[in-house]
CSV table of C-alpha atoms and ligand atoms in Angstrom, one decimal:
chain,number,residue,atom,x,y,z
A,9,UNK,CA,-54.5,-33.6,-15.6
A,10,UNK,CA,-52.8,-34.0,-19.0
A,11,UNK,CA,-50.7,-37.0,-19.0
A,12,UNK,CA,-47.9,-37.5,-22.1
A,13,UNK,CA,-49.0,-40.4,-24.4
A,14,UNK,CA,-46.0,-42.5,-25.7
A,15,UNK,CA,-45.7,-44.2,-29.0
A,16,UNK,CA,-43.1,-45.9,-30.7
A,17,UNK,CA,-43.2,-48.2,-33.5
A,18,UNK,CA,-40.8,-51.0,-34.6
A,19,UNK,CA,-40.5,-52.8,-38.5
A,20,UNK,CA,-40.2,-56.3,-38.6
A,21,UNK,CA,-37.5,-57.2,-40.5
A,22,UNK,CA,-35.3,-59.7,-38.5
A,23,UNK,CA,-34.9,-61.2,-35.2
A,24,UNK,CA,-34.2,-58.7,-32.2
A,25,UNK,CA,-30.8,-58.8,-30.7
A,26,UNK,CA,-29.1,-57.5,-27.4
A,27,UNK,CA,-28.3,-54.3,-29.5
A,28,UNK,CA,-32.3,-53.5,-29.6
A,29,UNK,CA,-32.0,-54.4,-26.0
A,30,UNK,CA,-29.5,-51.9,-24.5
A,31,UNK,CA,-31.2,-49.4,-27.1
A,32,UNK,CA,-34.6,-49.6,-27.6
A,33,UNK,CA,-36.3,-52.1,-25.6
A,34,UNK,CA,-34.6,-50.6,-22.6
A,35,UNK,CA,-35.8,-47.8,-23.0
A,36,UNK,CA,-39.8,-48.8,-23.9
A,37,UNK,CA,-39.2,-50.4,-20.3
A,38,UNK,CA,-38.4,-47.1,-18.3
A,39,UNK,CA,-41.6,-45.3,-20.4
A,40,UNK,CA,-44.0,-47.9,-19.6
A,41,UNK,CA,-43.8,-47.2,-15.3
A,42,UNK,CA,-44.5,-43.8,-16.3
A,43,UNK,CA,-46.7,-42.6,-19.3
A,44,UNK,CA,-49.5,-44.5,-21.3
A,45,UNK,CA,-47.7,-45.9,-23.9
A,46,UNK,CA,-48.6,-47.7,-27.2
A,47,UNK,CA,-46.0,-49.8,-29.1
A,48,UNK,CA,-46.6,-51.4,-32.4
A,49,UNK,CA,-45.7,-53.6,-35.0
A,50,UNK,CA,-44.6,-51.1,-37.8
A,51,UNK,CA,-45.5,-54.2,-40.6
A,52,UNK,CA,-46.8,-51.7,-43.3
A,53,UNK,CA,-44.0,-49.6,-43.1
A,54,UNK,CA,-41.4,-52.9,-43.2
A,55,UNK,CA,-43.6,-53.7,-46.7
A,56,UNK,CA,-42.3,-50.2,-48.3
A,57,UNK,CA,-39.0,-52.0,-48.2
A,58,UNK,CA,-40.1,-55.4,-48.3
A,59,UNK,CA,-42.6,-55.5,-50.6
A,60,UNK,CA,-41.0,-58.0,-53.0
A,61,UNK,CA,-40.5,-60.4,-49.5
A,62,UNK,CA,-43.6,-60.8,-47.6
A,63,UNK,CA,-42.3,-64.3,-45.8
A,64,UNK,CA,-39.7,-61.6,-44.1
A,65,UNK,CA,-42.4,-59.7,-42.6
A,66,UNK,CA,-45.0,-62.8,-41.9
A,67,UNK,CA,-42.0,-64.3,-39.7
A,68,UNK,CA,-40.9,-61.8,-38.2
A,69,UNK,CA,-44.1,-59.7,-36.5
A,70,UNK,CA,-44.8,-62.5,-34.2
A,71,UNK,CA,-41.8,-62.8,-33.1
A,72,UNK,CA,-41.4,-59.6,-32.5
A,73,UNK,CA,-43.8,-59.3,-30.3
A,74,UNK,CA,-42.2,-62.4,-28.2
A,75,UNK,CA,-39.2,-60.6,-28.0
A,76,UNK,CA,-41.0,-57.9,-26.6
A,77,UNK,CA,-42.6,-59.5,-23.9
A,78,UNK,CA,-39.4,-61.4,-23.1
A,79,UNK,CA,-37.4,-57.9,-22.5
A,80,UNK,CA,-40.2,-57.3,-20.2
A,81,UNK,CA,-42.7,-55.1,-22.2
A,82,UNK,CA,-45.4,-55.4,-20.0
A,83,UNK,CA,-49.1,-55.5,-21.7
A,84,UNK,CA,-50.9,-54.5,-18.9
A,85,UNK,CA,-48.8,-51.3,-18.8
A,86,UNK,CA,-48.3,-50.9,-22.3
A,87,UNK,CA,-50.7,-51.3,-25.4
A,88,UNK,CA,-49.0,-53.9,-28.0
A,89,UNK,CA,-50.4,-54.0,-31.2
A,90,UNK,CA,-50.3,-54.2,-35.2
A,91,UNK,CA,-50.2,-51.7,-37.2
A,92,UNK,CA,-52.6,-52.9,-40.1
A,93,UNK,CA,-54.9,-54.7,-38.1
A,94,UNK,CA,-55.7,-50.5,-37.0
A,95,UNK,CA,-56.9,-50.0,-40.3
A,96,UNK,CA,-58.0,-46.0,-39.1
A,97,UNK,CA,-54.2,-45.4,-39.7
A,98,UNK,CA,-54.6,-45.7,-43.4
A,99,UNK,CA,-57.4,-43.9,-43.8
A,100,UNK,CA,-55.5,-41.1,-41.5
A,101,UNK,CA,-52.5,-41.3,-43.9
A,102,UNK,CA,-54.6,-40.9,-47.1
A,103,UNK,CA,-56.6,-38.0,-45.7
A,104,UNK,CA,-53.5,-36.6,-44.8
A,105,UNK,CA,-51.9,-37.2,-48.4
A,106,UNK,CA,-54.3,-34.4,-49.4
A,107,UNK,CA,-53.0,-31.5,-48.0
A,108,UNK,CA,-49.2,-32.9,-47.6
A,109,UNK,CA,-46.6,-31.1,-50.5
A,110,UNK,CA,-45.0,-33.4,-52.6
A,111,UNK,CA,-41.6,-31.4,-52.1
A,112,UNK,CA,-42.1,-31.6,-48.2
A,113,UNK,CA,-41.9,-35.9,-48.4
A,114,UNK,CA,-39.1,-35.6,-51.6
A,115,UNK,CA,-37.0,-33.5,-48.9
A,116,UNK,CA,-37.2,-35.7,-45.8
A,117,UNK,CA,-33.7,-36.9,-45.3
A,118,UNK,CA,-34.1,-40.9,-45.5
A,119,UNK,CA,-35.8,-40.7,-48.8
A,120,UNK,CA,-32.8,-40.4,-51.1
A,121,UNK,CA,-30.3,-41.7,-48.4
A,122,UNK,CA,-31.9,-45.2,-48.5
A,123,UNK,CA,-32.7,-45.2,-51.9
A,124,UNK,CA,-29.3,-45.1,-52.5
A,125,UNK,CA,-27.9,-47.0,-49.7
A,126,UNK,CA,-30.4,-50.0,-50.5
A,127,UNK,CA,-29.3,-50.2,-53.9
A,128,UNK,CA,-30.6,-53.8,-54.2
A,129,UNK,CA,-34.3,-52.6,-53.9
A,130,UNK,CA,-36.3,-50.6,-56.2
A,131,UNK,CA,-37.5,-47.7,-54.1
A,132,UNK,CA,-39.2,-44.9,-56.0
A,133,UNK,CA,-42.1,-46.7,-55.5
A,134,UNK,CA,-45.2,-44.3,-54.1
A,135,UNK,CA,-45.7,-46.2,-51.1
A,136,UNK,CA,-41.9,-45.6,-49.6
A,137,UNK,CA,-41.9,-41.6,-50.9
A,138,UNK,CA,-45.2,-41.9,-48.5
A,139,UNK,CA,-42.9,-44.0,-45.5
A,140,UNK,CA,-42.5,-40.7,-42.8
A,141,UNK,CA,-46.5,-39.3,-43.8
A,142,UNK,CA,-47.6,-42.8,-42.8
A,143,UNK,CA,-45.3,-42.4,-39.7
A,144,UNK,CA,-47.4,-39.3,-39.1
A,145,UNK,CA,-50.9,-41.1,-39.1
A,146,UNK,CA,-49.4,-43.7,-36.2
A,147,UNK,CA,-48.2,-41.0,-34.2
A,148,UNK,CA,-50.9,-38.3,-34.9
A,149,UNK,CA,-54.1,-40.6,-34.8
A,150,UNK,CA,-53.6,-41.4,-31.4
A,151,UNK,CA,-52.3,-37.7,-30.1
A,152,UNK,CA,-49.5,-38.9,-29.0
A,153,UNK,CA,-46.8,-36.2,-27.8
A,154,UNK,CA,-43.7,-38.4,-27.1
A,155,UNK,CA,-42.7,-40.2,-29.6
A,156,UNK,CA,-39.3,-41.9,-28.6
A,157,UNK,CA,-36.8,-42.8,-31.7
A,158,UNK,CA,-33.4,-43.0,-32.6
A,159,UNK,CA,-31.6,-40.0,-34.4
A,160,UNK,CA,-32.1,-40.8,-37.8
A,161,UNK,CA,-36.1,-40.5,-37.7
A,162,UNK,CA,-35.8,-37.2,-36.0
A,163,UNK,CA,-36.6,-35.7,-39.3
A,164,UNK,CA,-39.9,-37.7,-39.5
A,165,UNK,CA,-41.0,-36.6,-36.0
A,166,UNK,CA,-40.2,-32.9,-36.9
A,167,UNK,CA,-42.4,-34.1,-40.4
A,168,UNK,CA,-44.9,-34.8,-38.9
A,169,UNK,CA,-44.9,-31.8,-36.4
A,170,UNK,CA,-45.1,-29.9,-39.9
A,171,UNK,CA,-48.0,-31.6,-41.0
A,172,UNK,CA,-50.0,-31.6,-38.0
A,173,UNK,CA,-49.4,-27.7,-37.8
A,174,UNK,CA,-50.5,-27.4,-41.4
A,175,UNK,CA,-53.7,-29.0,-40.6
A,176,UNK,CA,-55.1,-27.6,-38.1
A,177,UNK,CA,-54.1,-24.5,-39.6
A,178,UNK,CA,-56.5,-25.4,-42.5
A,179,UNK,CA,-59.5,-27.1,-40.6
A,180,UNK,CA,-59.2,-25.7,-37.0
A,181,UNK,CA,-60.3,-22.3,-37.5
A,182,UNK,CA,-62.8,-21.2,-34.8
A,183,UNK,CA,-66.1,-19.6,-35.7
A,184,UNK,CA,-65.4,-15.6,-35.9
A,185,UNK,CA,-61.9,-16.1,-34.4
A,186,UNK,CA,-60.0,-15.6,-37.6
A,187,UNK,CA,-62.9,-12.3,-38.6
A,188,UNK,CA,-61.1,-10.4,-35.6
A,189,UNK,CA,-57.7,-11.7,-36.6
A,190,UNK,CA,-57.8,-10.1,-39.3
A,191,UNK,CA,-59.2,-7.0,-38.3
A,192,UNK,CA,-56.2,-6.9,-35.7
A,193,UNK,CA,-53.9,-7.2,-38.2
A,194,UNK,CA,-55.4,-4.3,-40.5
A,195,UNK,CA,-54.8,-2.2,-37.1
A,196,UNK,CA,-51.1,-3.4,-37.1
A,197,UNK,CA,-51.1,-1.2,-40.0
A,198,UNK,CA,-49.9,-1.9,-43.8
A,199,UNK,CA,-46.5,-2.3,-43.7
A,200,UNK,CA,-46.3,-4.1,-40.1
A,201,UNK,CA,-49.5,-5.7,-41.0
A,202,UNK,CA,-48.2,-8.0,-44.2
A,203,UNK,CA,-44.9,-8.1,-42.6
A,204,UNK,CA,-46.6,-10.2,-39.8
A,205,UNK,CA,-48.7,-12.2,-42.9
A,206,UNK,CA,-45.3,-13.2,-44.1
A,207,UNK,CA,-43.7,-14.0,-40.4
A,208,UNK,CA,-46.6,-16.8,-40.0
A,209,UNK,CA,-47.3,-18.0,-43.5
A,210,UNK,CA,-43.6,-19.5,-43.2
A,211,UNK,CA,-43.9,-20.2,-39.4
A,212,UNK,CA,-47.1,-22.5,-40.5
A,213,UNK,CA,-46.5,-23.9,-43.7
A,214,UNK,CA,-43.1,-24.5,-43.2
A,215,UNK,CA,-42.2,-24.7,-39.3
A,216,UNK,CA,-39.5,-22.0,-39.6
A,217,UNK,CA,-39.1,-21.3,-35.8
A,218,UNK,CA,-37.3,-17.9,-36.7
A,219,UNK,CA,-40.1,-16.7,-38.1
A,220,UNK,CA,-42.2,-17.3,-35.2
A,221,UNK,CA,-39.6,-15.9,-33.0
A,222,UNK,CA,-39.7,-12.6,-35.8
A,223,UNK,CA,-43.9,-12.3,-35.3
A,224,UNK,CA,-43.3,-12.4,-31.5
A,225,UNK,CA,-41.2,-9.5,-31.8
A,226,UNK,CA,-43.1,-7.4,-33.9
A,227,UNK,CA,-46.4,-7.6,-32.0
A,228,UNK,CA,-44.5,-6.6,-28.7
A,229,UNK,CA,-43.0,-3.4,-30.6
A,230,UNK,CA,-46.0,-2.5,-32.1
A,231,UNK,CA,-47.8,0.3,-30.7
A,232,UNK,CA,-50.8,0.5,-33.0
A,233,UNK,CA,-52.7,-2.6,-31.2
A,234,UNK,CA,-54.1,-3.0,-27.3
A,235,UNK,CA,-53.9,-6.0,-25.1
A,236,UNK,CA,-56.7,-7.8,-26.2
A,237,UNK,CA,-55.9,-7.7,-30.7
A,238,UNK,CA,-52.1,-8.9,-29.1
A,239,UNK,CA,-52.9,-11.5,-27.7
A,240,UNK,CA,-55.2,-12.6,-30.4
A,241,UNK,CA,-52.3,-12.4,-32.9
A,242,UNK,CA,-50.2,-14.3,-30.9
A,243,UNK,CA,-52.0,-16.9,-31.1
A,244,UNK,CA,-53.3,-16.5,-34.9
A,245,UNK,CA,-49.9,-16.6,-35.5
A,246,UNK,CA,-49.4,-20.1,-33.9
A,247,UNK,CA,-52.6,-21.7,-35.2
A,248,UNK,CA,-54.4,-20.3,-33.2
A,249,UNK,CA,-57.7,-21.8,-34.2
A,250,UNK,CA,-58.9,-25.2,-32.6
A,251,UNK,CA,-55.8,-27.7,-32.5
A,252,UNK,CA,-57.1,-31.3,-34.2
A,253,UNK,CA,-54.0,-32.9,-34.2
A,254,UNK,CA,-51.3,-32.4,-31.4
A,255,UNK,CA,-48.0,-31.4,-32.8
A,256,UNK,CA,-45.7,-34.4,-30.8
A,257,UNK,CA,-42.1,-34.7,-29.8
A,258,UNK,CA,-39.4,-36.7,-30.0
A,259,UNK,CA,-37.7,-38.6,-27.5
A,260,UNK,CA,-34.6,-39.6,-28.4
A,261,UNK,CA,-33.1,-43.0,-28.0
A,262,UNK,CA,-29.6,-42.7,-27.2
A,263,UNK,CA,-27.6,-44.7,-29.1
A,264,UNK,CA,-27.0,-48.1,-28.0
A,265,UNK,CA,-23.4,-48.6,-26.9
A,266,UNK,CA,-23.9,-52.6,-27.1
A,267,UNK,CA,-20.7,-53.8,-29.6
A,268,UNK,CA,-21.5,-56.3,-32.2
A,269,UNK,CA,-19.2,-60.0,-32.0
A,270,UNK,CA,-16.6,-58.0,-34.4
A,271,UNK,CA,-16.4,-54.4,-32.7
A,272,UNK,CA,-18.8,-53.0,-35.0
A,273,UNK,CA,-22.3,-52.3,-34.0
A,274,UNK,CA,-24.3,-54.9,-33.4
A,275,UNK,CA,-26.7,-54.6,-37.1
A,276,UNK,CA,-28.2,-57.5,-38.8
A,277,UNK,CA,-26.5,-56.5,-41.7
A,278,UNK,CA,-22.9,-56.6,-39.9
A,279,UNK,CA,-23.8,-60.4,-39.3
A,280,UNK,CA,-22.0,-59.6,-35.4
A,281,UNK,CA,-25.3,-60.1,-33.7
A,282,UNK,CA,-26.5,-62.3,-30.4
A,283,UNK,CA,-30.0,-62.3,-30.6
A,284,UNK,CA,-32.1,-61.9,-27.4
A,285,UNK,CA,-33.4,-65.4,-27.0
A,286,UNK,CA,-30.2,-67.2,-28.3
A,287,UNK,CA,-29.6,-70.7,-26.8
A,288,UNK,CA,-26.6,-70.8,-24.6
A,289,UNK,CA,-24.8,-72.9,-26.4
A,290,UNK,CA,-24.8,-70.4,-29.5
A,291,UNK,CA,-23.7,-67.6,-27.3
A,292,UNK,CA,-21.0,-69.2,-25.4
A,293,UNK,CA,-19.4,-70.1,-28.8
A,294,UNK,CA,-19.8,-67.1,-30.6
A,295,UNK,CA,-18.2,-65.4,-28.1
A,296,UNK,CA,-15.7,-68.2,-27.3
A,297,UNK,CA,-14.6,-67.5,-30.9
A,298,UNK,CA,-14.9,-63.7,-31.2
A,299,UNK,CA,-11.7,-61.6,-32.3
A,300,UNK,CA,-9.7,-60.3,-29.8
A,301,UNK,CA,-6.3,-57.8,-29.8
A,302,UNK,CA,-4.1,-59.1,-33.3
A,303,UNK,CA,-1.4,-58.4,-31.2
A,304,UNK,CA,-1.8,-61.4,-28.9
A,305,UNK,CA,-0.8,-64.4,-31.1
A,306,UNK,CA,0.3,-66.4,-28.3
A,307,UNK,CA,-0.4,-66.6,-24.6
A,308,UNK,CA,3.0,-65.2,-23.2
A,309,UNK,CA,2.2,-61.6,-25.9
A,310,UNK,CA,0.5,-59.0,-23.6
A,311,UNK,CA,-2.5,-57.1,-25.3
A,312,UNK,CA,-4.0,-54.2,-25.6
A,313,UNK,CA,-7.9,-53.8,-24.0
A,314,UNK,CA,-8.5,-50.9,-26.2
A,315,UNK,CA,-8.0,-52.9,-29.7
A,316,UNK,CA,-10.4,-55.6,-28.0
A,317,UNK,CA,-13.9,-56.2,-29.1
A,318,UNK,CA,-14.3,-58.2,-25.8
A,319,UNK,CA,-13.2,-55.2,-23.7
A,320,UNK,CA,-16.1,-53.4,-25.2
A,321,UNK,CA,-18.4,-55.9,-24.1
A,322,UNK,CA,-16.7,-56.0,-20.4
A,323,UNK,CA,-17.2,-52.1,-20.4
A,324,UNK,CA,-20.8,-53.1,-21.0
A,325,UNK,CA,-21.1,-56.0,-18.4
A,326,UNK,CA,-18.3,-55.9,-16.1
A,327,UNK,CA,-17.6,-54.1,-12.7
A,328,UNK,CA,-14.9,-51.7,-11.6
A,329,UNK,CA,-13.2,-54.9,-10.3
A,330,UNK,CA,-13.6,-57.5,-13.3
A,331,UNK,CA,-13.1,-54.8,-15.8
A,332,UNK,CA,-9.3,-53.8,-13.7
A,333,UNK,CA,-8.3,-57.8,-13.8
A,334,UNK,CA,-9.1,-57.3,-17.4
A,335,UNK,CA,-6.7,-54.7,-18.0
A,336,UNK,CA,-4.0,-55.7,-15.5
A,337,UNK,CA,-4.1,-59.0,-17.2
A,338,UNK,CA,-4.3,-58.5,-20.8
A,339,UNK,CA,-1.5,-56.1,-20.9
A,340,UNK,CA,0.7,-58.3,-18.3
A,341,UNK,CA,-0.3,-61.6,-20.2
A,342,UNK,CA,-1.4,-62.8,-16.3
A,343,UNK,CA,-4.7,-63.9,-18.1
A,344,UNK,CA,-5.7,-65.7,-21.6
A,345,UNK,CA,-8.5,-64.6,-23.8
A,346,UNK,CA,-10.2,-67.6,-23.2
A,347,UNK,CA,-10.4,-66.8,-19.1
A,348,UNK,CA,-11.1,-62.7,-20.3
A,349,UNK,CA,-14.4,-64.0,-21.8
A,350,UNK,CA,-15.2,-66.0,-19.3
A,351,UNK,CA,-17.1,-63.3,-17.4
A,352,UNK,CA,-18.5,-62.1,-20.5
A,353,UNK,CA,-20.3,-64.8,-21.1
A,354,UNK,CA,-21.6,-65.4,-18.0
A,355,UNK,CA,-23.0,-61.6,-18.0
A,356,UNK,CA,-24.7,-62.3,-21.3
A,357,UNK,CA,-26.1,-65.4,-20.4
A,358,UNK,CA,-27.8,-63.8,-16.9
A,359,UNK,CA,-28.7,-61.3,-18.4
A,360,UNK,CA,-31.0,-63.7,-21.1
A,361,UNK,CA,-32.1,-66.1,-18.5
A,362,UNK,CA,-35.2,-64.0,-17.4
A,363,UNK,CA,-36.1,-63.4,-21.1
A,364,UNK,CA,-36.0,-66.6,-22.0
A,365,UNK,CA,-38.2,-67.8,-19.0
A,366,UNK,CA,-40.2,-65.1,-19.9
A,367,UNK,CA,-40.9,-66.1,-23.5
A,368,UNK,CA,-41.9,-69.8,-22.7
A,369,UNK,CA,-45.4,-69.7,-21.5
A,370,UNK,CA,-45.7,-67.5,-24.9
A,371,UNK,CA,-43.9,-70.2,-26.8
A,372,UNK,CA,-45.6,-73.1,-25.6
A,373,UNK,CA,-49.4,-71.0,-26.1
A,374,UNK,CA,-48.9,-68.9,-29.3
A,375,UNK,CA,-52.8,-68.1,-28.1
A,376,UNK,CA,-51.8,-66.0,-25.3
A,377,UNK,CA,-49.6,-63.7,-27.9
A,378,UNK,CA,-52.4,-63.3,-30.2
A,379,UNK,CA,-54.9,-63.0,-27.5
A,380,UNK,CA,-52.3,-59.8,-26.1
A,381,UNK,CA,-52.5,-57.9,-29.4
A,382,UNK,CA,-56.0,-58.3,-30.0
A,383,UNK,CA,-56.8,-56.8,-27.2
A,384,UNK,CA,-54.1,-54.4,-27.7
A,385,UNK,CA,-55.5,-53.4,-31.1
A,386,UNK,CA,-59.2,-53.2,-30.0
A,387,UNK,CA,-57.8,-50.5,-27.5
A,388,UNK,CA,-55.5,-48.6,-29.8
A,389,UNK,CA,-58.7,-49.0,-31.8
A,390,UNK,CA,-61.0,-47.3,-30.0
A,391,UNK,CA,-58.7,-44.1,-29.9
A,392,UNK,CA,-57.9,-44.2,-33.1
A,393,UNK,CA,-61.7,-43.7,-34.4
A,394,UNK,CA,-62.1,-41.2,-31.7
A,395,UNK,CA,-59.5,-39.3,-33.8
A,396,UNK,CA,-60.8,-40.0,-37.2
A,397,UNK,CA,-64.7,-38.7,-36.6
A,398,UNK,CA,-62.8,-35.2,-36.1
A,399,UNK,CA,-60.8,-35.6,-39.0
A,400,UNK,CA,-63.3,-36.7,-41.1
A,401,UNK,CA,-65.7,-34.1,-39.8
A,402,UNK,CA,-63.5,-31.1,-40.2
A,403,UNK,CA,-62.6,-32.3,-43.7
A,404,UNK,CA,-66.5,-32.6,-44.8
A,405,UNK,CA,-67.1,-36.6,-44.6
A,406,UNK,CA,-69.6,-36.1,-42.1
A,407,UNK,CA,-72.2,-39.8,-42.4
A,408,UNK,CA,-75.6,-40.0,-41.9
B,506,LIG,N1,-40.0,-45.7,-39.0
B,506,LIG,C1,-39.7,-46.3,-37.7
B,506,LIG,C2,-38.4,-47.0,-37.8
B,506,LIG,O1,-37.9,-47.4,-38.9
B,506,LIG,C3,-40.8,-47.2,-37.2
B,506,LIG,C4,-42.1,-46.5,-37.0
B,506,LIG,C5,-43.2,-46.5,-37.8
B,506,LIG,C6,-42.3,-45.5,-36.0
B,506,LIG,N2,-44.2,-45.7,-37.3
B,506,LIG,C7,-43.7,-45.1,-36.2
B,506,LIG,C8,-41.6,-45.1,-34.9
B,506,LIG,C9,-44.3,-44.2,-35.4
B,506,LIG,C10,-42.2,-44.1,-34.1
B,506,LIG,C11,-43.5,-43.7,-34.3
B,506,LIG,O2,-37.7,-47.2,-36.8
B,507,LIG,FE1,-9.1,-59.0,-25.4
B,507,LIG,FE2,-9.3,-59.9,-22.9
B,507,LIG,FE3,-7.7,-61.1,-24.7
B,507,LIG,FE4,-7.0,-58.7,-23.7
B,507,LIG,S1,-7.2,-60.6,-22.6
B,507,LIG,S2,-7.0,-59.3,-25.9
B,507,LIG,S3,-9.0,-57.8,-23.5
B,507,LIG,S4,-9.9,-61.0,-24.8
């Protein structure tokens, strides 16, 4: 039976915090009881950002990986590996750069939107114009078909549908499939006939699902063609031919609704952040001293939940019970802000305790985390060339 392949990739570029964990990591967790899935260290993609700061990315992947394990990421589930040490995904993203439109990687979305939001890095550099066609190669060299993200790389998932589409529509043809394509369509007759030509040049080259929907329609009308020429243009239309490279989906993340320290979301950047394996200590006095209602200057003023940073957390870690003393007290002054984050606290820190006992053994025997990924790259290895002696074939690199 065909099962659903799951990949996900993540860049390293800083510690993960309890933000990745209610996200992300979460998430990774509910995939890996029920699809083959294949998470990876993203570390080429972090150098189209970080190029000028390779230390960032050196200290970061292993730790990643830690992290990973210490949410639970299980790696006899899951395959955990690095992206370049699966050096098949660069030769699939320059193979790919051959039939991929400049125009198509100048309009993804996050080309000009971090250019200009990252103002203090010079990004019109050829590698980062090429960031969602090496996102591609990850996702298409192993055929995966779920490809869970958060919202803002839907656009490279639906990219990379796009190029997959365009491929196989240039090397999958089948031997005399397309001959009696054609001659279906010269039945159609001339008007009908390059009006369908039209319909799936701009389904195919540019993924325009109204045009596929238009084609549909006009072979169902047309009464020039029988059964068998239909049902042949239906699926000329769509490809057709022999499919190479699965077109894959995405899943996405929802959102994390974990608050930073301030109220924000917890990013990095915001400097609000716990990180998963904090020390106790840190985390009882970060949130010790995070911001509560203005209002409440002194004990005796009653507050208001909703202007709270900590009530976000309690909505997050609380009960029905804990999270009604919270608002019976805070606006009734009954409780301090002190005793509010009390339970907060204690949520956080249960809620680390497995992770951290998780991470140890890994922290005490670096060997077992290396030992992990090479075995996790040897087995995303042996898919990945799988992949590429079709690719290569198809595209006339045929050896010996
Ligand atoms: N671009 C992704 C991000 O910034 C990381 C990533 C790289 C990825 N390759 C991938 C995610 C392939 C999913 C699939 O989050
Ligand atoms: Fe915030 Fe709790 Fe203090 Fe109210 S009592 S202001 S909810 S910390």
């Amino acid at each position: 039976m065909f099962t659903d392949t799951v990949l996900s990739g993540m860049r390293p570029t800083g510690a993960l915090h309890l933000g990745h964990y209610h996200g992300v990591l979460k998430n990774w967790l509910r995939l890996q009881d029920r699809h083959p899935c294949l998470f990876f260290v993203a570390d080429w993609h972090a150098l189209t950002t970080h190029y000028e700061s390779p230390e960032v990315i050196e200290a970061n992947v292993w730790d990643m990986v830690i992290d990973w394990l210490a949410a639970g990421v299980d790696p006899t589930k899951a395959t955990l590996f690095i992206q370049s040490r699966v050096p098949e995904h660069a030769e699939l993203h320059l193979l790919l750069s051959m039939i991929t439109p400049l125009g198509w990687l100048e309009r993804v979305p996050t080309y000009k939107d971090q250019q200009e939001k990252l103002t203090d890095k010079d990004l019109s550099t050829y590698g980062f114009l090429g960031y969602p066609l090496l996102q591609s190669a990850d996702i298409l060299i192993y055929r995966a078909n779920l490809v869970p993200v958060g919202e803002d790389q839907v656009p490279h998932v639906e990219f990379t549908r796009e190029i997959a589409r365009r491929f196989n529509h240039i090397y999958g043809r089948e031997p005399g499939f397309e001959e009696r394509a054609e001659a279906a369509i010269r039945k159609l007759g001339n008007k009908l006939g390059k009006a369908y030509r039209d319909l799936r040049a701009r389904y195919q080259e540019q993924g325009d699902r109204e045009a596929l929907e238009g084609g549909r329609q006009l072979l169902e009308q047309s009464q020039n063609i029988g059964m068998e020429d239909r049902e042949r243009l239906f699926g000329f239309l769509e490809g057709g031919g022999k499919m190479i490279l699965a077109e894959p989906e995405a899943l996405l993340t929802e959102a994390s609704k974990m608050p930073g320290l301030d109220g924000h979301k917890m990013s990095k950047s915001y400097n609000n952040t716990i990180s998963l394996r904090e020390s106790a200590d840190s985390v009882t006095k970060k949130i010790r001293t995070m911001p509560t209602d203005p209002a409440r200057v002194r004990r005796t003023d009653p507050g208001e939940p909703e202007k709270c940073p900590v009530w976000q957390f309690h909505q997050v870690y609380s009960d029905a019970a804990t999270r009604e003393w919270v608002q019976k007290g805070c606006r009734s002054a009954g409780i301090g802000c002190l005793e509010c984050k009390q339970p907060v606290i204690d949520a956080v820190l249960a809620e680390q305790e497995p992770m951290r006992a998780r991470a140890q053994p890994f922290i005490d025997d670096p060997g077992l985390v290396r030992d992990i990924i090479t075995d996790g790259c040897e087995r995303a290895r042996t898919k990945a060339r799988e992949t590429m002696v079709e690719v290569r074939t198809v595209m006339g690199l045929t050896q010996g």
